[in-house]
Amino acid sequence: MSVIDLLTRVDTICNKYDKYDVERHRESNLSGDDAFARLYATVDADIEALNQKAETASKEKGKASAVAINAEIRRTKARLLEEVPKLQKLAVKKVKGLSSQEFAARNDLVPALPERIQAIPDGTPAAPKQTGGWASSGSRPDIKFDSDGRFDDEYFQQTEESSRFRNEYEMRRIKQDQGLDVIVEGLDTLKDMAHDMNEELDRQVPLMDEIDTKVGQAASDLKNTNVRLKDTVIQLRSSRNFCIDIVLLIIILGIAAYLYNVLKK
Amino acid sequence: MAASDPNKLIAKADKLTRLSLTRWNADWRNATVLYEQAANGFRLAKDYEKAKIAFEKASKGQEMLSSPWDAAKHMESAAALAKELSNWREAADFYRKASELYMECDRPQPASDALGKGARALEDAMPEEAVQLYADACTILEEDGKEQMTFDLYRAASSVYIKLEKYTDAASVMLNLGLAADKCNATNSQCKAYLGAIIIYLYAHDFKQAQKCYNDCSQIDAFLSSDQSRCASKFLAAYTDGDVEEIKRIAQSSAVSHLDHVIIKLARKLPTGDVSGFKTATAEDDEQLDEDDLT
């Protein structure tokens, strides 16, 4: 039996008799209990981390990195807010080994979480707080001017920086648009040329076919002619015919010479 | 043989062909050979008049010998020489004769080529004759089913018409081009032809005709979904708005720059005349439509 077979068999046996493992169940219950505490601990740790990040964001000089960090914080906050209902459900579950006070305390802890999460600054001016602030300061006119003035100053500074940022963004966008326009022109020309080439090739195809057939015909004619020529030449220059011709010629010359001699006499 | 005087050769060949008491049958075979040699000799000597006559006679000889192909070739040479001599009428006649001889050989391609060469030669001197030759050349090719070759001929014919300022004829030639392109599925040429026709109508300041042309051409799917149709609709919209700047801007666009250079010149000269007239005409239509919508 191979090792793998052994392992599978052991696994199946364990799974079969798992329900009799009392100790493990108790442990899981405890960890279930710890599940709430664990989740709560993680959420807590996350909130602390976010607070840290928010502090670094406020200290950040570069606008872009500050914006990026704020976006990150906002994302994590949304995630944590989703975890809260889970915690709520876990808190309601009655678990063994938990005193009733602790249970009540848990139920109080959970609602406090969303407020803590929202309280993490993420760069967005919290509007409801401000209106609340103004509403409250409306009843105290002397404080109102200061806070208004301070907000105005801060806002002005922001718009100066942001207006520079916006200008830079506009400039870059215009340059990109110009570059893209050039590319568009080039691509249009390319497309037109490609279409024309396509049509030209379509035009050439039947002509090439004609050339093909004509050349094929000419080639076969040539082959025929070559074969016939070869036959004729062989016939003409075959050595037997040649020798016969020479011999006959000599005989004729001999006869002519003999006749000449006879006539001369 | 080539060294002997071409004049003497011609005289000799003439003697061979002239019927007289001693000669009952003209000896065309030898005569044709002599005529060809004489013609080449004259051409080398740059005596175009005599060379032309020699080629004519050689062609006649070949015809008598029942070889229309050679006859047509000689006729074409004679026509080219006639062109050199600025003898336009004769050149036109020779080219036509050559084309007929090619058709006798059952070769429509060279026939239309001959007519095309003739038309090109006559473009400046006798433009009406030239467009007639172009039209005949295109007919020959279309009968043979070779519309692909007609594009260049149509384009040349349309530019001749534009030079003659016969804009409706030019536009109709472009529409014929579009039709031929449609048969070959050459959508790019087709759309460019239609856009060219619309621009020609606009240049002739015939807005209604241009619009009608655009509507007709939009029936064709290939044109409807093409860049050229968008350009055309922009042109028509700019005309209805009476926006001269817009018209000039569209004329600089890339769709127009890919057309024939003659048509690009027309487009750059747009708008001709007063565009505000169109604006009021269409504004009235719009008002009528609005009233209908309200009710």
mmCIF file of N, CA and C in Angstrom, chain B residues 230-282:
data_model
loop_
_atom_site.group_PDB
_atom_site.id
_atom_site.type_symbol
_atom_site.label_atom_id
_atom_site.label_comp_id
_atom_site.label_asym_id
_atom_site.label_seq_id
_atom_site.Cartn_x
_atom_site.Cartn_y
_atom_site.Cartn_z
ATOM 1 N N ARG B 230 -20.173 60.231 -42.367
ATOM 2 C CA ARG B 230 -20.206 61.147 -41.225
ATOM 3 C C ARG B 230 -19.716 62.521 -41.661
ATOM 4 N N CYS B 231 -18.642 62.505 -42.450
ATOM 5 C CA CYS B 231 -18.088 63.772 -42.941
ATOM 6 C C CYS B 231 -19.127 64.498 -43.782
ATOM 7 N N ALA B 232 -19.833 63.739 -44.634
ATOM 8 C CA ALA B 232 -20.839 64.356 -45.493
ATOM 9 C C ALA B 232 -21.962 64.964 -44.661
ATOM 10 N N SER B 233 -22.402 64.228 -43.642
ATOM 11 C CA SER B 233 -23.498 64.773 -42.828
ATOM 12 C C SER B 233 -23.036 66.011 -42.083
ATOM 13 N N LYS B 234 -21.738 66.032 -41.689
ATOM 14 C CA LYS B 234 -21.229 67.230 -41.017
ATOM 15 C C LYS B 234 -21.235 68.414 -41.969
ATOM 16 N N PHE B 235 -20.849 68.144 -43.227
ATOM 17 C CA PHE B 235 -20.880 69.200 -44.227
ATOM 18 C C PHE B 235 -22.281 69.759 -44.362
ATOM 19 N N LEU B 236 -23.263 68.859 -44.522
ATOM 20 C CA LEU B 236 -24.637 69.307 -44.742
ATOM 21 C C LEU B 236 -25.151 70.065 -43.525
ATOM 22 N N ALA B 237 -24.784 69.568 -42.339
ATOM 23 C CA ALA B 237 -25.226 70.270 -41.127
ATOM 24 C C ALA B 237 -24.619 71.661 -41.067
ATOM 25 N N ALA B 238 -23.318 71.758 -41.425
ATOM 26 C CA ALA B 238 -22.672 73.068 -41.387
ATOM 27 C C ALA B 238 -23.315 74.012 -42.395
ATOM 28 N N TYR B 239 -23.729 73.452 -43.540
ATOM 29 C CA TYR B 239 -24.404 74.290 -44.519
ATOM 30 C C TYR B 239 -25.735 74.778 -43.982
ATOM 31 N N THR B 240 -26.494 73.880 -43.364
ATOM 32 C CA THR B 240 -27.799 74.313 -42.848
ATOM 33 C C THR B 240 -27.628 75.334 -41.733
ATOM 34 N N ASP B 241 -26.520 75.208 -40.962
ATOM 35 C CA ASP B 241 -26.300 76.203 -39.918
ATOM 36 C C ASP B 241 -25.722 77.493 -40.472
ATOM 37 N N GLY B 242 -25.239 77.415 -41.730
ATOM 38 C CA GLY B 242 -24.640 78.607 -42.310
ATOM 39 C C GLY B 242 -23.322 78.964 -41.659
ATOM 40 N N ASP B 243 -22.618 77.952 -41.128
ATOM 41 C CA ASP B 243 -21.393 78.203 -40.367
ATOM 42 C C ASP B 243 -20.189 78.037 -41.296
ATOM 43 N N VAL B 244 -19.633 79.184 -41.732
ATOM 44 C CA VAL B 244 -18.547 79.116 -42.708
ATOM 45 C C VAL B 244 -17.294 78.510 -42.091
ATOM 46 N N GLU B 245 -17.022 78.892 -40.835
ATOM 47 C CA GLU B 245 -15.819 78.386 -40.170
ATOM 48 C C GLU B 245 -15.859 76.867 -40.069
ATOM 49 N N GLU B 246 -17.056 76.373 -39.721
ATOM 50 C CA GLU B 246 -17.218 74.935 -39.572
ATOM 51 C C GLU B 246 -16.951 74.234 -40.896
ATOM 52 N N ILE B 247 -17.476 74.832 -41.984
ATOM 53 C CA ILE B 247 -17.282 74.215 -43.298
ATOM 54 C C ILE B 247 -15.798 74.139 -43.613
ATOM 55 N N LYS B 248 -15.092 75.242 -43.319
ATOM 56 C CA LYS B 248 -13.662 75.246 -43.621
ATOM 57 C C LYS B 248 -12.931 74.208 -42.774
ATOM 58 N N ARG B 249 -13.418 74.062 -41.522
ATOM 59 C CA ARG B 249 -12.736 73.116 -40.635
ATOM 60 C C ARG B 249 -12.936 71.686 -41.134
ATOM 61 N N ILE B 250 -14.170 71.400 -41.574
ATOM 62 C CA ILE B 250 -14.433 70.034 -42.047
ATOM 63 C C ILE B 250 -13.615 69.745 -43.298
ATOM 64 N N ALA B 251 -13.454 70.802 -44.143
ATOM 65 C CA ALA B 251 -12.692 70.589 -45.379
ATOM 66 C C ALA B 251 -11.245 70.233 -45.086
ATOM 67 N N GLN B 252 -10.744 70.597 -43.892
ATOM 68 C CA GLN B 252 -9.366 70.264 -43.548
ATOM 69 C C GLN B 252 -9.257 68.883 -42.931
ATOM 70 N N SER B 253 -10.395 68.241 -42.687
ATOM 71 C CA SER B 253 -10.333 66.985 -41.936
ATOM 72 C C SER B 253 -9.721 65.871 -42.777
ATOM 73 N N SER B 254 -9.421 64.777 -42.116
ATOM 74 C CA SER B 254 -8.666 63.721 -42.792
ATOM 75 C C SER B 254 -9.506 63.004 -43.836
ATOM 76 N N ALA B 255 -10.826 62.893 -43.601
ATOM 77 C CA ALA B 255 -11.650 62.161 -44.574
ATOM 78 C C ALA B 255 -11.576 62.819 -45.938
ATOM 79 N N VAL B 256 -11.544 64.159 -45.952
ATOM 80 C CA VAL B 256 -11.478 64.857 -47.232
ATOM 81 C C VAL B 256 -10.096 64.707 -47.856
ATOM 82 N N SER B 257 -9.064 64.669 -47.010
ATOM 83 C CA SER B 257 -7.701 64.642 -47.562
ATOM 84 C C SER B 257 -7.387 63.333 -48.254
ATOM 85 N N HIS B 258 -8.219 62.308 -48.024
ATOM 86 C CA HIS B 258 -7.915 61.036 -48.676
ATOM 87 C C HIS B 258 -8.555 60.936 -50.050
ATOM 88 N N LEU B 259 -9.307 61.976 -50.442
ATOM 89 C CA LEU B 259 -9.986 61.895 -51.728
ATOM 90 C C LEU B 259 -9.029 62.283 -52.850
ATOM 91 N N ASP B 260 -9.565 62.276 -54.070
ATOM 92 C CA ASP B 260 -8.818 62.718 -55.235
ATOM 93 C C ASP B 260 -8.375 64.169 -55.062
ATOM 94 N N HIS B 261 -7.189 64.506 -55.559
ATOM 95 C CA HIS B 261 -6.687 65.852 -55.270
ATOM 96 C C HIS B 261 -7.527 66.938 -55.933
ATOM 97 N N VAL B 262 -8.152 66.603 -57.076
ATOM 98 C CA VAL B 262 -9.026 67.604 -57.713
ATOM 99 C C VAL B 262 -10.188 67.950 -56.790
ATOM 100 N N ILE B 263 -10.730 66.895 -56.135
ATOM 101 C CA ILE B 263 -11.884 67.128 -55.258
ATOM 102 C C ILE B 263 -11.442 67.832 -53.984
ATOM 103 N N ILE B 264 -10.215 67.543 -53.523
ATOM 104 C CA ILE B 264 -9.737 68.252 -52.342
ATOM 105 C C ILE B 264 -9.677 69.745 -52.641
ATOM 106 N N LYS B 265 -9.218 70.087 -53.860
ATOM 107 C CA LYS B 265 -9.157 71.513 -54.199
ATOM 108 C C LYS B 265 -10.542 72.132 -54.144
ATOM 109 N N LEU B 266 -11.543 71.394 -54.652
ATOM 110 C CA LEU B 266 -12.915 71.906 -54.600
ATOM 111 C C LEU B 266 -13.353 72.096 -53.153
ATOM 112 N N ALA B 267 -13.051 71.102 -52.339
ATOM 113 C CA ALA B 267 -13.518 71.158 -50.950
ATOM 114 C C ALA B 267 -12.907 72.343 -50.228
ATOM 115 N N ARG B 268 -11.606 72.605 -50.514
ATOM 116 C CA ARG B 268 -10.966 73.730 -49.817
ATOM 117 C C ARG B 268 -11.595 75.051 -50.241
ATOM 118 N N LYS B 269 -12.190 75.075 -51.453
ATOM 119 C CA LYS B 269 -12.777 76.344 -51.895
ATOM 120 C C LYS B 269 -14.197 76.531 -51.383
ATOM 121 N N LEU B 270 -14.736 75.494 -50.711
ATOM 122 C CA LEU B 270 -16.081 75.661 -50.169
ATOM 123 C C LEU B 270 -16.064 76.696 -49.056
ATOM 124 N N PRO B 271 -17.133 77.335 -48.678
ATOM 125 C CA PRO B 271 -18.380 77.360 -49.402
ATOM 126 C C PRO B 271 -18.364 78.400 -50.519
ATOM 127 N N THR B 272 -19.010 78.020 -51.606
ATOM 128 C CA THR B 272 -19.134 78.971 -52.709
ATOM 129 C C THR B 272 -20.462 79.671 -52.535
ATOM 130 N N GLY B 273 -20.402 80.953 -52.533
ATOM 131 C CA GLY B 273 -21.665 81.667 -52.440
ATOM 132 C C GLY B 273 -22.153 81.805 -51.016
ATOM 133 N N ASP B 274 -23.388 82.102 -50.880
ATOM 134 C CA ASP B 274 -23.952 82.493 -49.600
ATOM 135 C C ASP B 274 -24.631 81.306 -48.939
ATOM 136 N N VAL B 275 -24.171 80.971 -47.740
ATOM 137 C CA VAL B 275 -24.768 79.821 -47.079
ATOM 138 C C VAL B 275 -25.947 80.200 -46.210
ATOM 139 N N SER B 276 -26.108 81.496 -45.922
ATOM 140 C CA SER B 276 -27.187 81.858 -45.008
ATOM 141 C C SER B 276 -28.542 81.590 -45.640
ATOM 142 N N GLY B 277 -28.600 81.561 -46.977
ATOM 143 C CA GLY B 277 -29.863 81.254 -47.648
ATOM 144 C C GLY B 277 -30.401 79.900 -47.226
ATOM 145 N N PHE B 278 -29.490 78.934 -47.077
ATOM 146 C CA PHE B 278 -29.923 77.597 -46.682
ATOM 147 C C PHE B 278 -30.449 77.592 -45.269
ATOM 148 N N LYS B 279 -29.842 78.470 -44.438
ATOM 149 C CA LYS B 279 -30.208 78.448 -43.026
ATOM 150 C C LYS B 279 -31.695 78.760 -42.868
ATOM 151 N N THR B 280 -32.169 79.837 -43.560
ATOM 152 C CA THR B 280 -33.566 80.249 -43.382
ATOM 153 C C THR B 280 -34.499 79.181 -43.919
ATOM 154 N N ALA B 281 -34.125 78.583 -45.024
ATOM 155 C CA ALA B 281 -35.023 77.578 -45.626
ATOM 156 C C ALA B 281 -35.275 76.451 -44.648
ATOM 157 N N THR B 282 -34.191 75.940 -44.032
ATOM 158 C CA THR B 282 -34.378 74.809 -43.123
ATOM 159 C C THR B 282 -34.986 75.255 -41.813
#
